[in-house]
PDB file of C-alpha atoms in Angstrom:
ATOM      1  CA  UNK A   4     129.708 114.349 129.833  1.00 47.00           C
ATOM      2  CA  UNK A   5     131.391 115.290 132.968  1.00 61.00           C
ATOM      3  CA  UNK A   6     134.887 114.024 131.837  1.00 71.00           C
ATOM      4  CA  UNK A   7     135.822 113.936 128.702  1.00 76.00           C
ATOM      5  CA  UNK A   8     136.100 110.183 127.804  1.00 82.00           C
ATOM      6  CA  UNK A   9     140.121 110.475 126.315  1.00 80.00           C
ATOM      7  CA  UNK A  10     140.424 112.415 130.005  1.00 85.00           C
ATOM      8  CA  UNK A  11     139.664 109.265 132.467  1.00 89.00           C
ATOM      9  CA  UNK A  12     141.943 109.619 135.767  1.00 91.00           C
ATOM     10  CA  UNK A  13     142.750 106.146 137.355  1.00 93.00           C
ATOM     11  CA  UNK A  14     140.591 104.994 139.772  1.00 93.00           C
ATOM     12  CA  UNK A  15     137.277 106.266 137.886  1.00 91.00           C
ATOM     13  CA  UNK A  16     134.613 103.955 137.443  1.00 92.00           C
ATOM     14  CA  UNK A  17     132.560 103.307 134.301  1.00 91.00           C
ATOM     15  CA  UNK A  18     129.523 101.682 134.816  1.00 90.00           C
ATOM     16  CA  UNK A  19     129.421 101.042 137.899  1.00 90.00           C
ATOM     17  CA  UNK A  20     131.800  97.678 136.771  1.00 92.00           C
ATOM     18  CA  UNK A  21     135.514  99.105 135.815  1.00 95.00           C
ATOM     19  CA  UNK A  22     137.901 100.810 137.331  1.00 95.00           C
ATOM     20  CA  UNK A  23     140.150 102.726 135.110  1.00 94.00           C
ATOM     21  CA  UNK A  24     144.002 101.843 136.045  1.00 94.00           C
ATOM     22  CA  UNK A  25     145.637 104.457 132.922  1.00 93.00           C
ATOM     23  CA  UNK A  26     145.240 105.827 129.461  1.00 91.00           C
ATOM     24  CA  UNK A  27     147.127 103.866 126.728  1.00 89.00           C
ATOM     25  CA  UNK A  28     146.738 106.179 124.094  1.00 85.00           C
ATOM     26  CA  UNK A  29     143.940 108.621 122.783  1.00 82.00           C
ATOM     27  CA  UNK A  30     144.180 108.649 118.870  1.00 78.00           C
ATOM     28  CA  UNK A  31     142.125 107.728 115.783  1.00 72.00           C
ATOM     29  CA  UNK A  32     138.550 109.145 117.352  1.00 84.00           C
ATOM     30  CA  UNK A  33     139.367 106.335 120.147  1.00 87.00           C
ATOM     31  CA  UNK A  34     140.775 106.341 124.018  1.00 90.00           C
ATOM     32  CA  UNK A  35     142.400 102.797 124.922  1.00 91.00           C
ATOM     33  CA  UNK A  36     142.743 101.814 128.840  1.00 93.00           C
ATOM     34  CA  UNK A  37     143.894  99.357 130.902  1.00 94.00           C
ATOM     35  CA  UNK A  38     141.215  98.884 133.447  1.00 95.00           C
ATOM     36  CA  UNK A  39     139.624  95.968 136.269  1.00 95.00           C
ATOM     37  CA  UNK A  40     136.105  94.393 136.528  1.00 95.00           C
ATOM     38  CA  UNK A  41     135.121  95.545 139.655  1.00 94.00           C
ATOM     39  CA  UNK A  42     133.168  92.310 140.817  1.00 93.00           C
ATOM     40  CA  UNK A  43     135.765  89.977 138.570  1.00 93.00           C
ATOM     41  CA  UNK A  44     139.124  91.072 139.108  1.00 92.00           C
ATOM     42  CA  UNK A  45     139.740  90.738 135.702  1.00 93.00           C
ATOM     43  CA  UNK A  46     142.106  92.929 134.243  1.00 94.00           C
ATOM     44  CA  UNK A  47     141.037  94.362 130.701  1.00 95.00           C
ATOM     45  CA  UNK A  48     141.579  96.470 127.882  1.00 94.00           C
ATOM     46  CA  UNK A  49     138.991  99.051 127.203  1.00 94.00           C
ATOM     47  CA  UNK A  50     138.098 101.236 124.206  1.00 93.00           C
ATOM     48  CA  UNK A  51     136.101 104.325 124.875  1.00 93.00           C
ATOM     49  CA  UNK A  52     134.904 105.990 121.220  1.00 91.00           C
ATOM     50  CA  UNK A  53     135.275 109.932 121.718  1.00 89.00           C
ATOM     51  CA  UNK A  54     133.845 110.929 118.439  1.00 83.00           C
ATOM     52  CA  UNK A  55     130.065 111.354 118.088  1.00 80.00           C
ATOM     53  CA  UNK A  56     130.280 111.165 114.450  1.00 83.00           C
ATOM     54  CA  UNK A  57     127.465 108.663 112.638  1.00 86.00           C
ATOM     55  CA  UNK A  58     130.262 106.771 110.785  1.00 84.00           C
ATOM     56  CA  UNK A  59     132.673 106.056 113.251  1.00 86.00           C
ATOM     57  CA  UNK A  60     129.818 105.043 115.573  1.00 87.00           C
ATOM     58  CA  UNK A  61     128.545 102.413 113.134  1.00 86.00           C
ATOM     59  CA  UNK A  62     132.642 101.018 112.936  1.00 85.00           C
ATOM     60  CA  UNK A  63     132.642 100.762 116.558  1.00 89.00           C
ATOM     61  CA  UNK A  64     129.559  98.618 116.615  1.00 89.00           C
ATOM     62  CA  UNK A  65     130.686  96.905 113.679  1.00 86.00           C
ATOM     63  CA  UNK A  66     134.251  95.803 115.225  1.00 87.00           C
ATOM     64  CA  UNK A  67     132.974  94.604 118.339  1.00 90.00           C
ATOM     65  CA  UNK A  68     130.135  92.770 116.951  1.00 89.00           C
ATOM     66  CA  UNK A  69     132.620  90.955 114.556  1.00 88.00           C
ATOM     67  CA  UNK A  70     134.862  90.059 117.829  1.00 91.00           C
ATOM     68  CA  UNK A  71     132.306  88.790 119.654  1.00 91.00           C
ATOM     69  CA  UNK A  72     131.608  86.212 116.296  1.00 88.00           C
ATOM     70  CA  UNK A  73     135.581  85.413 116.822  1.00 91.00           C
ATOM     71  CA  UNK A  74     136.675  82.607 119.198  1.00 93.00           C
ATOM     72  CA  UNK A  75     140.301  81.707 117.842  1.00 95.00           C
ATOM     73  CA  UNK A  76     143.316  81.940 119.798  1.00 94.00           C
ATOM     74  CA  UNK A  77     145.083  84.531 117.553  1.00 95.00           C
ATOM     75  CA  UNK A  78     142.726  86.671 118.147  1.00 95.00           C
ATOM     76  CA  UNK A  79     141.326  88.873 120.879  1.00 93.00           C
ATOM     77  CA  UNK A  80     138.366  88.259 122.466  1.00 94.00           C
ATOM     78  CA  UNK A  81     136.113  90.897 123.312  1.00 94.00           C
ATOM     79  CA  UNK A  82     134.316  90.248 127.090  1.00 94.00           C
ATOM     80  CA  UNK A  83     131.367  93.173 127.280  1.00 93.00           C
ATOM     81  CA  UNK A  84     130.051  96.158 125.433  1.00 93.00           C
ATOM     82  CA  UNK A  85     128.310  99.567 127.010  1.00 92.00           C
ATOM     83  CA  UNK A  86     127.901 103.255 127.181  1.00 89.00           C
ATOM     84  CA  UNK A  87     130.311 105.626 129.248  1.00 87.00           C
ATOM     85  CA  UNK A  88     127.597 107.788 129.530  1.00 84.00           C
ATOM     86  CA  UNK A  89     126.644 108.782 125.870  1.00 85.00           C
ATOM     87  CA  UNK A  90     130.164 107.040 124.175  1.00 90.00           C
ATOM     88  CA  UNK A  91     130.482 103.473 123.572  1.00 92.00           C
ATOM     89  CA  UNK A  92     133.128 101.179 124.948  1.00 94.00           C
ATOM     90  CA  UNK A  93     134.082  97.632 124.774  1.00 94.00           C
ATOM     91  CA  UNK A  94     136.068  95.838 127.418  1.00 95.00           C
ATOM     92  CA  UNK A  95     138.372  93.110 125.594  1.00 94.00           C
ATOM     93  CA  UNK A  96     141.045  90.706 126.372  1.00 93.00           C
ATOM     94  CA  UNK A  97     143.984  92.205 128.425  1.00 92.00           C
ATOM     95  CA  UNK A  98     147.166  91.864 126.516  1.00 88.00           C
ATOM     96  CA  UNK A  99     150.632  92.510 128.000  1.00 86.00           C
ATOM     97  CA  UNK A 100     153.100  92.615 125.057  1.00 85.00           C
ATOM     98  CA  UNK A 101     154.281  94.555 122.343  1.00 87.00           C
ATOM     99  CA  UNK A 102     152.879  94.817 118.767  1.00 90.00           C
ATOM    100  CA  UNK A 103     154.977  93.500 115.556  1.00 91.00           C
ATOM    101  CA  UNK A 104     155.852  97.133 114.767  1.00 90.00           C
ATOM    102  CA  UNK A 105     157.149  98.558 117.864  1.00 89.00           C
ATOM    103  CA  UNK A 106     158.902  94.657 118.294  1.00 89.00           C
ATOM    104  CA  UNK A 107     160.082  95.458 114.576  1.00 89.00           C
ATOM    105  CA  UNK A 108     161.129  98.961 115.405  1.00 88.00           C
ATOM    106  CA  UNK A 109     162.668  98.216 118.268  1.00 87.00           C
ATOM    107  CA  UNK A 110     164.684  94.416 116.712  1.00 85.00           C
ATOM    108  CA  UNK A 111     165.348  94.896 113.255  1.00 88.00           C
ATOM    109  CA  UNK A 112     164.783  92.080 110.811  1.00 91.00           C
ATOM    110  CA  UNK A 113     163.601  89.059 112.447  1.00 92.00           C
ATOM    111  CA  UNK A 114     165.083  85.430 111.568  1.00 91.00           C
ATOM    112  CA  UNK A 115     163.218  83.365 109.136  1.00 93.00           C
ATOM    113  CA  UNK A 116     161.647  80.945 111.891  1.00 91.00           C
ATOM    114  CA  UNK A 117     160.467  83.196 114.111  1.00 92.00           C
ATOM    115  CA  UNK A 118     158.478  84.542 110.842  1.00 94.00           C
ATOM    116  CA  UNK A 119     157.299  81.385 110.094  1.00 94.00           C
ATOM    117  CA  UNK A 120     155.832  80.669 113.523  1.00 93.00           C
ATOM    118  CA  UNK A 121     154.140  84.700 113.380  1.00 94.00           C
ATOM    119  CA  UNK A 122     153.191  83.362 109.638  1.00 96.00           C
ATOM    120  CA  UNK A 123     151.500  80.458 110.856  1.00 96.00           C
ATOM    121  CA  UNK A 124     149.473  82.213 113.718  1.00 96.00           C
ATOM    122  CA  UNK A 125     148.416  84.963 111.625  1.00 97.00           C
ATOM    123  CA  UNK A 126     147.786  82.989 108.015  1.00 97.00           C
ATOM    124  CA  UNK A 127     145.579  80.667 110.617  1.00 97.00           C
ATOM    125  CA  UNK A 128     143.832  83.243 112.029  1.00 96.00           C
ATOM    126  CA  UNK A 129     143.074  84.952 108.883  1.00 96.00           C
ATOM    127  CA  UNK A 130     141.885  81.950 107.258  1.00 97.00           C
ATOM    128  CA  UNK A 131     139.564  81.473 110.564  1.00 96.00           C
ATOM    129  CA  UNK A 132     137.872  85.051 109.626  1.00 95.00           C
ATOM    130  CA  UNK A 133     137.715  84.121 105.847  1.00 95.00           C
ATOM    131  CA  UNK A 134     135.739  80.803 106.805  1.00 94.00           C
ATOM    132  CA  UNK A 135     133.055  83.182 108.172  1.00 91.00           C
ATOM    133  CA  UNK A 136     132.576  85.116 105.146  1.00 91.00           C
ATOM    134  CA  UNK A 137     134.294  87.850 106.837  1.00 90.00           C
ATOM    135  CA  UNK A 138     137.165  90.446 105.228  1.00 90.00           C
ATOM    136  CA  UNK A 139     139.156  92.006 107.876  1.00 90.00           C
ATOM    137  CA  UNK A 140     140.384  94.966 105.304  1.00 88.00           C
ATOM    138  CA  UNK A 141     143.043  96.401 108.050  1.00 88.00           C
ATOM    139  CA  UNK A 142     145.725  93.840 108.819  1.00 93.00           C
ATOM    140  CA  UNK A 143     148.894  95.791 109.773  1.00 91.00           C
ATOM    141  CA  UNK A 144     151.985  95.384 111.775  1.00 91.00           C
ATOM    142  CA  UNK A 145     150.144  97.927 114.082  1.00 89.00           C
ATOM    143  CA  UNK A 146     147.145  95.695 115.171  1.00 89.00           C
ATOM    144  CA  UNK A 147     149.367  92.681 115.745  1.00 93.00           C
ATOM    145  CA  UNK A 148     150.032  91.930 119.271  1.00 91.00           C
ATOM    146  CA  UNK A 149     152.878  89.568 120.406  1.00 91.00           C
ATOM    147  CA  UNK A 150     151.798  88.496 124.218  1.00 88.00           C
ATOM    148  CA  UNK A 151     153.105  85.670 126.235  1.00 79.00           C
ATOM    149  CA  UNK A 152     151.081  82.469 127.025  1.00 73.00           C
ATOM    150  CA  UNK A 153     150.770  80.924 130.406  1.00 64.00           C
ATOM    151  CA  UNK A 154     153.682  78.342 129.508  1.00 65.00           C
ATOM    152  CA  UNK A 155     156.047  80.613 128.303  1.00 68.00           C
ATOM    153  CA  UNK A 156     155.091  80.458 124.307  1.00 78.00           C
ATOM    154  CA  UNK A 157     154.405  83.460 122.414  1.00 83.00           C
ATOM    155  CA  UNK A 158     150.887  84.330 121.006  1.00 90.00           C
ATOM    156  CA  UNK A 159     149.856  86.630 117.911  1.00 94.00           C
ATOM    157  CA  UNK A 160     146.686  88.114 118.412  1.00 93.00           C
ATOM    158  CA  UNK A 161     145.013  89.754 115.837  1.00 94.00           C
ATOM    159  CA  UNK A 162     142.563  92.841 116.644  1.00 85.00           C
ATOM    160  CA  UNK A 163     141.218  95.830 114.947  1.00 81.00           C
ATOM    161  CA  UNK A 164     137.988  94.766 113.056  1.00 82.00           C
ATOM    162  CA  UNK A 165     136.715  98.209 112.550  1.00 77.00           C
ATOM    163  CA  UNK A 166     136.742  98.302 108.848  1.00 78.00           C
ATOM    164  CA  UNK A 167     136.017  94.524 108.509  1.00 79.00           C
ATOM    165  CA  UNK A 168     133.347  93.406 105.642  1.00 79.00           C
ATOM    166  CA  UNK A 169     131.212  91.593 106.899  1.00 71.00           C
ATOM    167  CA  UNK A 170     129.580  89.295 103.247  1.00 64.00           C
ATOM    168  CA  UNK A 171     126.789  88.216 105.407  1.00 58.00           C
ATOM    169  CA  UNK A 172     124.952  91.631 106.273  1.00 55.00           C
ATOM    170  CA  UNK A 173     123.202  94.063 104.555  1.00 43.00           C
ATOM    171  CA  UNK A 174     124.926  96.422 102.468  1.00 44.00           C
ATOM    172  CA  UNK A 175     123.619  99.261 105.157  1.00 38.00           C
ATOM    173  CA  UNK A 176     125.036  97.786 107.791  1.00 37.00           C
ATOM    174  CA  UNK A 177     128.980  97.113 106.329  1.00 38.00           C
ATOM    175  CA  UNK A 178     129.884  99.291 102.860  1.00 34.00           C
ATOM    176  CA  UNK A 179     127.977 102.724 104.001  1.00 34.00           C
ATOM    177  CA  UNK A 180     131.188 104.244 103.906  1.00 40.00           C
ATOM    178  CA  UNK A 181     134.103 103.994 102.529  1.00 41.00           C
ATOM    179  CA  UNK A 182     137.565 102.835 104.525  1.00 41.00           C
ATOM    180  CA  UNK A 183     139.209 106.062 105.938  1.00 41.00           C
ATOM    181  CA  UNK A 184     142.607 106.686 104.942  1.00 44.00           C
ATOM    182  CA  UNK A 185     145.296 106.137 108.323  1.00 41.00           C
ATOM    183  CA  UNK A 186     148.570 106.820 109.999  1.00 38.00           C
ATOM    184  CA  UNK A 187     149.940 104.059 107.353  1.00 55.00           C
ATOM    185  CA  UNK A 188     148.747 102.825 104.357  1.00 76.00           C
ATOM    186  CA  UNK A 189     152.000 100.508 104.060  1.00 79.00           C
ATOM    187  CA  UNK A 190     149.401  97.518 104.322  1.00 88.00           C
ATOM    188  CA  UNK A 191     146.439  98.486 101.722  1.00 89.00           C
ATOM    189  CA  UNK A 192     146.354  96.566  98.562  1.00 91.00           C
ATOM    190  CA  UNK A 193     146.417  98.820  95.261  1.00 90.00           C
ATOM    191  CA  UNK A 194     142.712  97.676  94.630  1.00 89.00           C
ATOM    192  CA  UNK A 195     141.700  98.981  98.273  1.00 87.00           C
ATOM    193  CA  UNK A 196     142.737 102.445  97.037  1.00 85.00           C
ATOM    194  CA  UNK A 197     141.237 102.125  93.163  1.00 85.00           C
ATOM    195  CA  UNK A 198     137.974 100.376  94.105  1.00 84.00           C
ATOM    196  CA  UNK A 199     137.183  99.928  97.313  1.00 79.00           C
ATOM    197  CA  UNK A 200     133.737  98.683  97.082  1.00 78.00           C
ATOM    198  CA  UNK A 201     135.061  96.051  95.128  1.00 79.00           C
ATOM    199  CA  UNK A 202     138.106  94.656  97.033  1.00 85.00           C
ATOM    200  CA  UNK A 203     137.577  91.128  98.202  1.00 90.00           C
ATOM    201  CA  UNK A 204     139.426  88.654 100.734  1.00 93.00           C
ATOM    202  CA  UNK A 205     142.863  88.549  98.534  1.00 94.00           C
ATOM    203  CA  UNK A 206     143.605  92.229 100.295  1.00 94.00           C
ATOM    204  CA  UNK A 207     144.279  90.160 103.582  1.00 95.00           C
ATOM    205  CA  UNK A 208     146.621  87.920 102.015  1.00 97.00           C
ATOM    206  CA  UNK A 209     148.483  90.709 100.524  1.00 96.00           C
ATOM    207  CA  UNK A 210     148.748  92.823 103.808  1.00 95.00           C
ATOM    208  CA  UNK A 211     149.681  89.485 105.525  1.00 97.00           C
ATOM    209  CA  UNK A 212     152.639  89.172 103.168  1.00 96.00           C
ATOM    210  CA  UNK A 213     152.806  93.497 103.551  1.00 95.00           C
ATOM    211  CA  UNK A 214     153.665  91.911 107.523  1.00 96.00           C
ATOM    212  CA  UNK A 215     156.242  89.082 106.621  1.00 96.00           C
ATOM    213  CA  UNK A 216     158.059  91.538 104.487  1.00 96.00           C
ATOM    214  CA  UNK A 217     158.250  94.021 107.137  1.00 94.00           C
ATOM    215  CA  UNK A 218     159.769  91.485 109.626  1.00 95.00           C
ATOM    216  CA  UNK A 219     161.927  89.993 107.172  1.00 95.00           C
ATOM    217  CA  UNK A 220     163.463  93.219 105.854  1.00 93.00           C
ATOM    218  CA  UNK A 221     163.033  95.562 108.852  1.00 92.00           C
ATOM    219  CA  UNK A 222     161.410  97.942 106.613  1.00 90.00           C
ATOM    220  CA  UNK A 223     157.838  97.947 105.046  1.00 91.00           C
ATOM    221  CA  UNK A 224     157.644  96.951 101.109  1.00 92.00           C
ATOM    222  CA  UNK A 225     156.934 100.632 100.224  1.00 89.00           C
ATOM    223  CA  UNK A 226     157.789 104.048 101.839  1.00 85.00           C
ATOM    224  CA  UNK A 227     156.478 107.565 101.545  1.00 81.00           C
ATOM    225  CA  UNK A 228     157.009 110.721 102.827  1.00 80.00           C
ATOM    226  CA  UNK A 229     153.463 111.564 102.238  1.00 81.00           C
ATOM    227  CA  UNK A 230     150.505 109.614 101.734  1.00 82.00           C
ATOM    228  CA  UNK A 231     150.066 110.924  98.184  1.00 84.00           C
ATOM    229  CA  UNK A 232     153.886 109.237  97.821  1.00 85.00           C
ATOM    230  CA  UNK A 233     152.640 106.257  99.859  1.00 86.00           C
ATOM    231  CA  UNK A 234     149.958 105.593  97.712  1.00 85.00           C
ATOM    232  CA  UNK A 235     152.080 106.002  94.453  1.00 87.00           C
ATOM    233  CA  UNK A 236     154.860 103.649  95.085  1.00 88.00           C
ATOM    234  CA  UNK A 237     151.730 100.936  96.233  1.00 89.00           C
ATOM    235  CA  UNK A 238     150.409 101.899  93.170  1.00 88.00           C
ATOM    236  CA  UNK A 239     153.181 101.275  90.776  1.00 89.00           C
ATOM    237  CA  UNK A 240     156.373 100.572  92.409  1.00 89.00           C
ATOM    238  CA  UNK A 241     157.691  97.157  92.739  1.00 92.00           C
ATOM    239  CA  UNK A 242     159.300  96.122  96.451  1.00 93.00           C
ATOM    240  CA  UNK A 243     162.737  95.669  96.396  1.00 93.00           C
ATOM    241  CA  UNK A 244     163.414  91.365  96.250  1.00 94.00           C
ATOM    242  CA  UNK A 245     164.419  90.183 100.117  1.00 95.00           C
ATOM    243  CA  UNK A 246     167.710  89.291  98.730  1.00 94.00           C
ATOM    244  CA  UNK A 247     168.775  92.647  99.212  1.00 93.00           C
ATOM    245  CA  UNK A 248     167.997  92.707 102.455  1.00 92.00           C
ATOM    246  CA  UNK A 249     169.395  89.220 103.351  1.00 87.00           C
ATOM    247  CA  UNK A 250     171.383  86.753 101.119  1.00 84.00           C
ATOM    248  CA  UNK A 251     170.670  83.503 103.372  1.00 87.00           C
ATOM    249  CA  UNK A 252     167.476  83.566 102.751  1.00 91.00           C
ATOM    250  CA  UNK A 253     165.680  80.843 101.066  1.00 92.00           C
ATOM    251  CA  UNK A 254     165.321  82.351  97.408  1.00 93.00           C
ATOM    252  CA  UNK A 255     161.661  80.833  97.021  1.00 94.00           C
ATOM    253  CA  UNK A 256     160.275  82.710 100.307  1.00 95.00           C
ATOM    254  CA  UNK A 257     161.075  85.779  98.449  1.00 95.00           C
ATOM    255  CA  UNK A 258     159.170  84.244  95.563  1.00 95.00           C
ATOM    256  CA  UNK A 259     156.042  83.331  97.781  1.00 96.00           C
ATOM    257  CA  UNK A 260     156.161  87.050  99.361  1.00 96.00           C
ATOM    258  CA  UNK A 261     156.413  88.904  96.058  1.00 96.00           C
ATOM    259  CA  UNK A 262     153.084  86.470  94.720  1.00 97.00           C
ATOM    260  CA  UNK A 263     151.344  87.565  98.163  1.00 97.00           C
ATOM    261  CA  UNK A 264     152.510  91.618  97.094  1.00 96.00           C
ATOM    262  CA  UNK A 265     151.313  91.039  93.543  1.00 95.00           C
ATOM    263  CA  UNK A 266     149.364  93.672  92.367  1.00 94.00           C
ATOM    264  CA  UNK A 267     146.698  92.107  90.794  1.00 93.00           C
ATOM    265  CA  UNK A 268     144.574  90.322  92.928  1.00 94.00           C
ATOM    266  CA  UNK A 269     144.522  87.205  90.518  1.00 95.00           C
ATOM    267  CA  UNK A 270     148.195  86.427  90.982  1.00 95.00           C
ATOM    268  CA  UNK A 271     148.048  86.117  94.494  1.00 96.00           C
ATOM    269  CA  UNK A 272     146.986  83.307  96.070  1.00 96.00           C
ATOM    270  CA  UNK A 273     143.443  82.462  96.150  1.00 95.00           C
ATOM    271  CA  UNK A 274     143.540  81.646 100.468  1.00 96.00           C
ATOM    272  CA  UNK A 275     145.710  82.296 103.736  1.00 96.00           C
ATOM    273  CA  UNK A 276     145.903  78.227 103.458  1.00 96.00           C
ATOM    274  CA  UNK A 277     147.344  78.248  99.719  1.00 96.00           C
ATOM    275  CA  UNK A 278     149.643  81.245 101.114  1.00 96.00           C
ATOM    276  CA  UNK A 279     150.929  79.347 104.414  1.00 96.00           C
ATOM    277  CA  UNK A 280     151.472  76.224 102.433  1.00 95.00           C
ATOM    278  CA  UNK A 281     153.955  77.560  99.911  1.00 95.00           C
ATOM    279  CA  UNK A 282     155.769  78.816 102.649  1.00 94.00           C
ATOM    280  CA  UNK A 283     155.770  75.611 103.844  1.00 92.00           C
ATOM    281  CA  UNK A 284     157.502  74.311 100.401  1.00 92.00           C
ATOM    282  CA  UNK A 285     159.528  76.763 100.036  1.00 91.00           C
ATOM    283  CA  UNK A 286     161.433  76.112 103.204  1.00 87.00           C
ATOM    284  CA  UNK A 287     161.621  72.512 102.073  1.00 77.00           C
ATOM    285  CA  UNK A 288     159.808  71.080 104.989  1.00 53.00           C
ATOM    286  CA  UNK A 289     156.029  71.000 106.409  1.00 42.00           C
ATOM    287  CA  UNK A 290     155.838  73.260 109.604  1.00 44.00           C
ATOM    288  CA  UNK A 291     153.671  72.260 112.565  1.00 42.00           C
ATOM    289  CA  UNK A 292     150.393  73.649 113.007  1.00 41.00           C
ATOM    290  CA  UNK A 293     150.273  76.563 115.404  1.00 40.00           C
TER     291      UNK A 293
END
């Protein structure tokens, strides 16, 4: 390759189709641009893979062929996939907005209705992947993007389907390998660390409610300074009750949030539509679909 792909300059062209505008970030194996269809004048975001390894090659695929099964509005849509020379890219959706941890990081604890509303986009959007047979295995605060719509209304849009399983193709093709541990585990389900192989679509609901709790509290359900600590406190450690972190709210969303966090798979609930819907009760009131 004559430039490294995680070394793009703006203005360099990939495929003869976009030019690069900057470099996001270069992290995970992966370089993330903003870039423009040449012939469009679309503005997108592109993913360049850097490593040449067989397993993260096969995620790559994997993710964008799952996006381009996904046409929801909460979550990104994937436009083209190629080769930047000998590394894969895809160009998706271009997204100007923050994700729910830096907007998390950067706010605090967010009121209860603005969770709601982020609860309804993402338990909708969830429940959209579930429908197709489809676990997504990698919901975080991270891979949540909050972007503005055209009349002012803010969008969730859910990305990141590298380490989706996909129930509908061969075992080859989706559980080759197992899910690589990441910068933070904060949203893996105890059974995702335990048995893997056997985790099913109830590991989505629980890193859904991993989410609310974050927004709710301003802090993630369990901390670490390692991973080994991490892991632990997922493992056996029960999240402190929102009441500590907040004494107007509602006692029964703490309740619904604690079933989602349960650590047996069978105690929480058995869909994202179950999940949304106590939420619903527990406020007292139905909420209007997103």
């Amino acid at each position: 390759s004559r430039t490294p792909p995680n070394r793009l300059e703006p203005g360099e062209i990939v495929e003869g189709r976009y030019r690069i505008s900057q470099l996001v970030e270069a992290e995970g194996g992966t370089a993330t641009y903003t870039a423009k269809h040449l012939l469009m004048g679309r503005n997108v975001t592109m993913q360049i893979l850097c490593s040449e390894s067989d397993s993260a090659l096969r995620r790559f695929r994997r993710s964008g062929r799952m996006l381009s099964m996904m046409h929801h509005p909460n979550i990104v849509d994937i436009h083209d996939m190629g080769m930047y020379e000998r590394f894969p890219y895809m160009a998706l959706e271009y997204l100007e907005g923050q994700t729910l941890a830096q907007r998390s990081t950067f706010l605090g604890p967010f009121d209860l209705s603005s969770v709601i509303r982020i609860a309804q986009q993402l338990l909708s959007a969830v429940s959209y992947v579930h429908d197709r047979k489809i676990f997504h295995r990698d919901i975080s605060a991270h891979n949540i993007v909050v972007t503005e719509k055209w009349n002012g209304e803010e969008s969730l849009k859910l990305g990141s389907f590298a380490f989706a399983k996909d129930l509908g193709a061969s075992r080859s093709s989706t559980m080759s390998e197992k899910r690589s541990m990441v910068a933070s585990l904060t949203h893996v389900a105890p059974e995702q660390i335990l048995r893997p192989d056997e985790a099913d679509h109830r590991v989505d609901l629980y890193a859904s409610g991993a989410v609310l709790y974050q927004l709710l509290a301003g802090a993630p359900p369990f901390r670490g300074n390692t991973l080994a600590e991490l892991g632990a406190a997922i493992m056996e450690q029960t999240p402190r009750s929102l009441l500590e972190y907040s004494q107007a709210l509602p006692a029964q969303v703490d309740v619904v949030i604690a079933r989602a966090l349960a650590k047996d798979p069978e105690h929480r609930f058995d869909s994202a539509e179950s999940m949304m819907q106590a939420l619903e009760d527990s406020l007292g009131r139905a909420t209007a679909a997103p």
